[in-house]
Amino acid sequence: MTDTQTFQLDGATVPFEPGQTVMQAALAAGQYIPHLCYHPEFKPHGSCKLCTVKANGHTTASCTMPAEAGLNVESNVEEMNSLRRTLVQMLFAEGNHFCPSCEKSGDCKLQALGYDLEVHTAGFRHLYPDRPLDASHPDILLDFNRCILCELCVRASSEVDGKNVFALSGRGIAKHLIVNAESGLLKDTNIALTDKAMQVCPVGVILKKRVGFSVPIGERRYDQRPISAQALDDAPRQSDAGGSCAACEGNP
Amino acid sequence: MVLPDNDFGRHTTAKLNQILDRHGRNAANLLQILHETQDHFGYITPDAITCLAAQLAIPRARIESVASFYSFLHLKHQGAYRVLFSDNITDRMLGSQALMQQMCQQLWVEPGRVSEDDLVSIATTSCTGMCDQGPALLVNGRAITRLTHQRVQEICHLIRNRTPLADWPADFFHVSDNIRRRGLLLDNQQTPGNALRAGLALGGENTVAAIKQSGLRGRGGAGFPTGLKWEACRNAPGTARYVVCNADEGEPGTFKDRVLLTRQASLAFEGMTLCALAVGAQQGFLYLRGEYRYLLEPLQSVLQQRRNTNLLGKNILGQAGFDFDIEIHLGAGAYICGEESALLESLEGKRGVPRSRPPFPVTHGYLQQPTAVDNVETFCQAALAVQMGAENYRAIGTAKSTGSKLISVSGDCPRPGIYEYPFGVSVREVLQDCGAVNARAVQVSGPSGICVAENEFDRKLGFEDLPTAGAFMVFDDSRDLFEVARNFVHFFAHESCGFCTPCRVGTSMLKQSMDKIAAGHGTRHDLAEIEHLDRVLQTSSHCGLGRSACNPVLHTLKHFRPAYENRLKSLDFEPAFDLDGALARARLMTGRDDTGAHLNAEES
């Protein structure tokens, strides 16, 4: 045990293996740090900034910050949570998110984070961008209105499916998701329902048709438990992290 | 083949194959391939994308993704003449907005739209680096300076007659150097090769030591010690090493690299070669901003001269095994590519999105190999430092800022242009030399730098006090500093790469708030909102662009708060008459701007 390296996260001691980032080590040790574009199966790229923490006094994205021995990380503090609330408000204001009419409601990570972080107001004037739907594919609907530009579908399609169905186009606030076809339509790509890219969208952009309400609202993923508890279940656990911890039971 | 088997299809394919062959059919050269594709076809057509994707074996969505990132690459037809007015505050102060309006009226076209007959489109672009001879514009990528109503009228005439750009009056495209004050760098008349001979006599390791000894720091603004950078690159493990010259001079108000690349290009290449000797690189790149496209051919001929005289190529100056050559890559209108890791991404043919750091470019740079990235001026200074000896070089400037610095002076002064000073010169001295009268503020180092008010004019340029990449924009007492800040906020929103949430959305929100105040609908709540956004941008942005996007607002709010408050519709239900604002003139006359000189600050 003596040669295990550790850092401090909100007063708790978190062990880590060389090469792990602060986020990876924290989740493996049953410590939750809010996140949106991070996914345990993909290389972190740190764009949403929801996971911003203070590491030795400097703010940084914890999903890309390499863990260092002796680091003092502050995450669950009002300053960081207030920042996260603003970032969630920004994402809501940037796209067109109408939760009551969205079939992803209850399964949506953005919405779940909004509840968990207690985002009670809009905060910003909404931009209401014009983003047409793509319903061209017989089995899949793309609703770009809800895209938060996390690039998980881009990464999944490229790294796991080997297809490159998705990419990001444009710059700045005009950045948007596109598909790999001269027509610009999903029906002309080689996407399949079994693709990893179909499973990773944290919000309601990539949807399988005709099953939207097969699980009733109220019985969905984040209707049951808050995202802070659910995220720990989803994270790969460290086999040698040793025994049980309260968070593993879903009670952070 | 994907294209139709007819004359059109065959012509397109043949042309694209020529372009691809010129760039080694290498996807890392995608940006250069797209430049040439657009030069030939007018824009990047869907056919061309499909063909390039097949030939390079990359997804077509990746090509669209890259092309759409850069302002100067187009996926739709932009007209036979694409006119872009430089929209820096200095261009505006010289009347660019009225000139653009005039051109739009004369050519019957709305800004940002292509004319009905596909002849012309007119829009704005970020600073084109011609602030000393503005207002300026780019037509099909070529810079035109010193615009007047007369000149705009002539341009409209040429466009209406579809006169090829090559037949336009040469005077339109003349770019003056406007060198007003010289120092060791602009005075340099050494024979090319002298610094390199001095470096070869020292050897690679001692060249690094000499650069460290000289105290040279990066001239791009951040001021990282150049010797430490070269040493780290030299010592980093890797299969190849690279030297990259950052000539993506995008900071509004900066144009010194334009003049250096015109007057001292060989010295810059000499500095790069010296760096190659020091770190052990065989390949170098100069990343030239798209706005300086007109410098490409002259620079290439300087490179050729250096190859002809054995200053580049194999066994340089007879030193067996010292092989190094330099390639020029063109940028395409993205300010963010001035950030070194974004520049490397762009150099690899990708979207110019800054990388997560660590690792840093000195260990994981171009193609993940050790890379030394330095500014044009830094390479020039490095060559001078080795040539004249570290101790002699150290004697110039100040203790922590050695050597000289080129300052790009523009704005309200009769003698805009390039001024070279030893580090440590005060803002006031520069103002005196450029003949500025009634100066009210100076924006040092561009929108991401510092706004210096009159009571701070004795501050000194240098890393100890006012670090600068070289921009020096002067505003006299007729200028509205709120409008200056608003122009800069628009600039950052336009140039945000869009990677991270705070910068992508935050810069747009900041722009919205500033526009609301400008339209006369602002309240004190908006000022609080701006201050809140500032904190979010500073604490959570991915790179320096987001972190500095609020600087112009923060600095002008600090020094010129009345410029904001005078525009507010309501100060939280206070009377419409702004008592504190009424004292602005008195504050200006007394040179006071401390809290005691403000009414509302005293109350709270």
PDB file of C-alpha atoms in Angstrom, chain A residues 63-208:
ATOM      1  CA  CYS A  63     -11.002  14.930 -17.080  1.00  0.00           C
ATOM      2  CA  THR A  64      -7.794  15.910 -18.887  1.00  0.00           C
ATOM      3  CA  MET A  65      -5.669  16.846 -15.870  1.00  0.00           C
ATOM      4  CA  PRO A  66      -3.133  14.074 -15.178  1.00  0.00           C
ATOM      5  CA  ALA A  67      -3.348  12.904 -11.571  1.00  0.00           C
ATOM      6  CA  GLU A  68      -0.308  13.892  -9.515  1.00  0.00           C
ATOM      7  CA  ALA A  69       0.737  12.699  -6.102  1.00  0.00           C
ATOM      8  CA  GLY A  70      -0.129  15.157  -3.360  1.00  0.00           C
ATOM      9  CA  LEU A  71      -2.433  17.244  -5.524  1.00  0.00           C
ATOM     10  CA  ASN A  72      -5.114  19.086  -3.580  1.00  0.00           C
ATOM     11  CA  VAL A  73      -8.322  19.043  -5.620  1.00  0.00           C
ATOM     12  CA  GLU A  74     -11.436  21.020  -4.717  1.00  0.00           C
ATOM     13  CA  SER A  75     -14.549  20.011  -6.615  1.00  0.00           C
ATOM     14  CA  ASN A  76     -17.701  19.972  -4.511  1.00  0.00           C
ATOM     15  CA  VAL A  77     -17.334  23.592  -3.406  1.00  0.00           C
ATOM     16  CA  GLU A  78     -19.745  26.427  -4.068  1.00  0.00           C
ATOM     17  CA  GLU A  79     -17.335  28.286  -6.358  1.00  0.00           C
ATOM     18  CA  MET A  80     -17.032  25.306  -8.719  1.00  0.00           C
ATOM     19  CA  ASN A  81     -20.710  24.348  -8.507  1.00  0.00           C
ATOM     20  CA  SER A  82     -21.719  27.904  -9.299  1.00  0.00           C
ATOM     21  CA  LEU A  83     -19.433  27.827 -12.332  1.00  0.00           C
ATOM     22  CA  ARG A  84     -21.013  24.525 -13.419  1.00  0.00           C
ATOM     23  CA  ARG A  85     -24.508  25.990 -13.065  1.00  0.00           C
ATOM     24  CA  THR A  86     -23.501  28.815 -15.396  1.00  0.00           C
ATOM     25  CA  LEU A  87     -22.041  26.364 -17.928  1.00  0.00           C
ATOM     26  CA  VAL A  88     -25.256  24.303 -17.878  1.00  0.00           C
ATOM     27  CA  GLN A  89     -27.249  27.507 -18.377  1.00  0.00           C
ATOM     28  CA  MET A  90     -25.001  28.373 -21.316  1.00  0.00           C
ATOM     29  CA  LEU A  91     -25.648  25.000 -22.958  1.00  0.00           C
ATOM     30  CA  PHE A  92     -29.397  25.382 -22.459  1.00  0.00           C
ATOM     31  CA  ALA A  93     -29.291  28.881 -23.934  1.00  0.00           C
ATOM     32  CA  GLU A  94     -27.134  27.855 -26.884  1.00  0.00           C
ATOM     33  CA  GLY A  95     -29.429  25.162 -28.295  1.00  0.00           C
ATOM     34  CA  ASN A  96     -33.181  24.599 -28.375  1.00  0.00           C
ATOM     35  CA  HIS A  97     -33.982  22.475 -25.354  1.00  0.00           C
ATOM     36  CA  PHE A  98     -37.665  21.960 -24.618  1.00  0.00           C
ATOM     37  CA  CYS A  99     -37.586  19.229 -21.986  1.00  0.00           C
ATOM     38  CA  PRO A 100     -41.363  18.703 -21.656  1.00  0.00           C
ATOM     39  CA  SER A 101     -41.658  17.753 -25.323  1.00  0.00           C
ATOM     40  CA  CYS A 102     -38.341  15.916 -25.645  1.00  0.00           C
ATOM     41  CA  GLU A 103     -38.473  12.140 -25.822  1.00  0.00           C
ATOM     42  CA  LYS A 104     -35.082  11.932 -24.077  1.00  0.00           C
ATOM     43  CA  SER A 105     -36.491  13.630 -20.980  1.00  0.00           C
ATOM     44  CA  GLY A 106     -35.482  11.604 -17.919  1.00  0.00           C
ATOM     45  CA  ASP A 107     -32.637   9.949 -19.794  1.00  0.00           C
ATOM     46  CA  CYS A 108     -30.877  13.190 -20.688  1.00  0.00           C
ATOM     47  CA  LYS A 109     -27.580  14.001 -18.967  1.00  0.00           C
ATOM     48  CA  LEU A 110     -27.887  17.743 -19.515  1.00  0.00           C
ATOM     49  CA  GLN A 111     -31.311  17.783 -17.900  1.00  0.00           C
ATOM     50  CA  ALA A 112     -30.131  15.494 -15.106  1.00  0.00           C
ATOM     51  CA  LEU A 113     -27.169  17.768 -14.389  1.00  0.00           C
ATOM     52  CA  GLY A 114     -29.498  20.735 -14.373  1.00  0.00           C
ATOM     53  CA  TYR A 115     -31.559  19.078 -11.635  1.00  0.00           C
ATOM     54  CA  ASP A 116     -28.578  17.781  -9.711  1.00  0.00           C
ATOM     55  CA  LEU A 117     -26.782  21.125  -9.729  1.00  0.00           C
ATOM     56  CA  GLU A 118     -30.024  22.926  -8.925  1.00  0.00           C
ATOM     57  CA  VAL A 119     -30.142  25.172 -11.943  1.00  0.00           C
ATOM     58  CA  HIS A 120     -33.380  27.001 -11.261  1.00  0.00           C
ATOM     59  CA  THR A 121     -33.302  29.807 -13.820  1.00  0.00           C
ATOM     60  CA  ALA A 122     -32.470  30.292 -17.491  1.00  0.00           C
ATOM     61  CA  GLY A 123     -29.688  32.740 -16.656  1.00  0.00           C
ATOM     62  CA  PHE A 124     -29.111  33.864 -20.217  1.00  0.00           C
ATOM     63  CA  ARG A 125     -31.176  35.072 -23.111  1.00  0.00           C
ATOM     64  CA  HIS A 126     -31.641  32.064 -25.367  1.00  0.00           C
ATOM     65  CA  LEU A 127     -30.041  32.165 -28.804  1.00  0.00           C
ATOM     66  CA  TYR A 128     -32.760  30.068 -30.534  1.00  0.00           C
ATOM     67  CA  PRO A 129     -30.558  28.844 -33.384  1.00  0.00           C
ATOM     68  CA  ASP A 130     -32.134  27.570 -36.585  1.00  0.00           C
ATOM     69  CA  ARG A 131     -31.234  23.883 -36.720  1.00  0.00           C
ATOM     70  CA  PRO A 132     -33.339  21.724 -39.064  1.00  0.00           C
ATOM     71  CA  LEU A 133     -34.055  18.048 -38.226  1.00  0.00           C
ATOM     72  CA  ASP A 134     -32.778  15.152 -40.292  1.00  0.00           C
ATOM     73  CA  ALA A 135     -35.493  12.497 -40.456  1.00  0.00           C
ATOM     74  CA  SER A 136     -34.222  11.034 -43.734  1.00  0.00           C
ATOM     75  CA  HIS A 137     -33.056   7.718 -42.287  1.00  0.00           C
ATOM     76  CA  PRO A 138     -35.777   5.062 -41.958  1.00  0.00           C
ATOM     77  CA  ASP A 139     -34.787   4.047 -38.420  1.00  0.00           C
ATOM     78  CA  ILE A 140     -32.935   7.015 -36.950  1.00  0.00           C
ATOM     79  CA  LEU A 141     -33.866  10.625 -36.254  1.00  0.00           C
ATOM     80  CA  LEU A 142     -31.341  13.429 -35.793  1.00  0.00           C
ATOM     81  CA  ASP A 143     -32.584  16.418 -33.831  1.00  0.00           C
ATOM     82  CA  PHE A 144     -29.696  18.893 -33.953  1.00  0.00           C
ATOM     83  CA  ASN A 145     -31.592  21.375 -31.770  1.00  0.00           C
ATOM     84  CA  ARG A 146     -30.377  19.548 -28.695  1.00  0.00           C
ATOM     85  CA  CYS A 147     -26.740  19.092 -29.665  1.00  0.00           C
ATOM     86  CA  ILE A 148     -24.244  20.208 -27.012  1.00  0.00           C
ATOM     87  CA  LEU A 149     -21.177  19.523 -29.215  1.00  0.00           C
ATOM     88  CA  CYS A 150     -19.631  16.987 -26.829  1.00  0.00           C
ATOM     89  CA  GLU A 151     -18.239  15.036 -29.810  1.00  0.00           C
ATOM     90  CA  LEU A 152     -19.038  11.672 -28.200  1.00  0.00           C
ATOM     91  CA  CYS A 153     -20.824  10.453 -31.343  1.00  0.00           C
ATOM     92  CA  VAL A 154     -17.911  11.696 -33.446  1.00  0.00           C
ATOM     93  CA  ARG A 155     -15.459   9.809 -31.264  1.00  0.00           C
ATOM     94  CA  ALA A 156     -17.601   6.654 -31.037  1.00  0.00           C
ATOM     95  CA  SER A 157     -18.208   6.446 -34.763  1.00  0.00           C
ATOM     96  CA  SER A 158     -14.558   6.962 -35.538  1.00  0.00           C
ATOM     97  CA  GLU A 159     -12.831   5.048 -32.742  1.00  0.00           C
ATOM     98  CA  VAL A 160     -15.252   2.157 -32.143  1.00  0.00           C
ATOM     99  CA  ASP A 161     -17.389   1.807 -35.277  1.00  0.00           C
ATOM    100  CA  GLY A 162     -14.594   2.747 -37.681  1.00  0.00           C
ATOM    101  CA  LYS A 163     -17.117   4.666 -39.796  1.00  0.00           C
ATOM    102  CA  ASN A 164     -16.705   8.408 -39.232  1.00  0.00           C
ATOM    103  CA  VAL A 165     -20.427   9.048 -39.680  1.00  0.00           C
ATOM    104  CA  PHE A 166     -20.285  12.288 -37.669  1.00  0.00           C
ATOM    105  CA  ALA A 167     -18.075  15.362 -37.658  1.00  0.00           C
ATOM    106  CA  LEU A 168     -18.193  18.951 -36.462  1.00  0.00           C
ATOM    107  CA  SER A 169     -18.408  21.783 -38.912  1.00  0.00           C
ATOM    108  CA  GLY A 170     -18.098  25.559 -38.572  1.00  0.00           C
ATOM    109  CA  ARG A 171     -16.378  27.609 -35.884  1.00  0.00           C
ATOM    110  CA  GLY A 172     -17.319  29.354 -32.650  1.00  0.00           C
ATOM    111  CA  ILE A 173     -21.003  29.710 -31.917  1.00  0.00           C
ATOM    112  CA  ALA A 174     -21.750  28.488 -35.479  1.00  0.00           C
ATOM    113  CA  LYS A 175     -20.161  25.106 -34.786  1.00  0.00           C
ATOM    114  CA  HIS A 176     -22.549  22.252 -35.553  1.00  0.00           C
ATOM    115  CA  LEU A 177     -22.795  18.520 -36.122  1.00  0.00           C
ATOM    116  CA  ILE A 178     -22.692  17.183 -39.687  1.00  0.00           C
ATOM    117  CA  VAL A 179     -22.842  13.710 -41.217  1.00  0.00           C
ATOM    118  CA  ASN A 180     -20.500  12.093 -43.700  1.00  0.00           C
ATOM    119  CA  ALA A 181     -22.486  12.297 -46.941  1.00  0.00           C
ATOM    120  CA  GLU A 182     -22.400  14.561 -49.984  1.00  0.00           C
ATOM    121  CA  SER A 183     -26.163  15.048 -49.601  1.00  0.00           C
ATOM    122  CA  GLY A 184     -25.646  15.964 -45.940  1.00  0.00           C
ATOM    123  CA  LEU A 185     -28.339  13.425 -45.010  1.00  0.00           C
ATOM    124  CA  LEU A 186     -28.059  10.559 -42.564  1.00  0.00           C
ATOM    125  CA  LYS A 187     -29.790   8.135 -44.942  1.00  0.00           C
ATOM    126  CA  ASP A 188     -26.776   8.376 -47.246  1.00  0.00           C
ATOM    127  CA  THR A 189     -24.298   7.317 -44.543  1.00  0.00           C
ATOM    128  CA  ASN A 190     -23.450   3.786 -43.437  1.00  0.00           C
ATOM    129  CA  ILE A 191     -24.731   4.231 -39.874  1.00  0.00           C
ATOM    130  CA  ALA A 192     -26.390   1.184 -38.279  1.00  0.00           C
ATOM    131  CA  LEU A 193     -28.637   0.840 -35.232  1.00  0.00           C
ATOM    132  CA  THR A 194     -26.010  -1.381 -33.645  1.00  0.00           C
ATOM    133  CA  ASP A 195     -23.293   1.307 -33.830  1.00  0.00           C
ATOM    134  CA  LYS A 196     -21.656   2.614 -30.680  1.00  0.00           C
ATOM    135  CA  ALA A 197     -22.466   6.092 -31.988  1.00  0.00           C
ATOM    136  CA  MET A 198     -26.154   5.262 -31.443  1.00  0.00           C
ATOM    137  CA  GLN A 199     -25.604   4.744 -27.711  1.00  0.00           C
ATOM    138  CA  VAL A 200     -23.453   7.625 -26.545  1.00  0.00           C
ATOM    139  CA  CYS A 201     -25.456  10.809 -27.148  1.00  0.00           C
ATOM    140  CA  PRO A 202     -25.923  12.336 -23.675  1.00  0.00           C
ATOM    141  CA  VAL A 203     -28.861  14.426 -24.917  1.00  0.00           C
ATOM    142  CA  GLY A 204     -31.633  13.843 -27.437  1.00  0.00           C
ATOM    143  CA  VAL A 205     -29.916  14.265 -30.807  1.00  0.00           C
ATOM    144  CA  ILE A 206     -29.446  10.702 -32.061  1.00  0.00           C
ATOM    145  CA  LEU A 207     -32.720   8.846 -31.550  1.00  0.00           C
ATOM    146  CA  LYS A 208     -33.977   5.451 -32.596  1.00  0.00           C
TER     147      LYS A 208
END
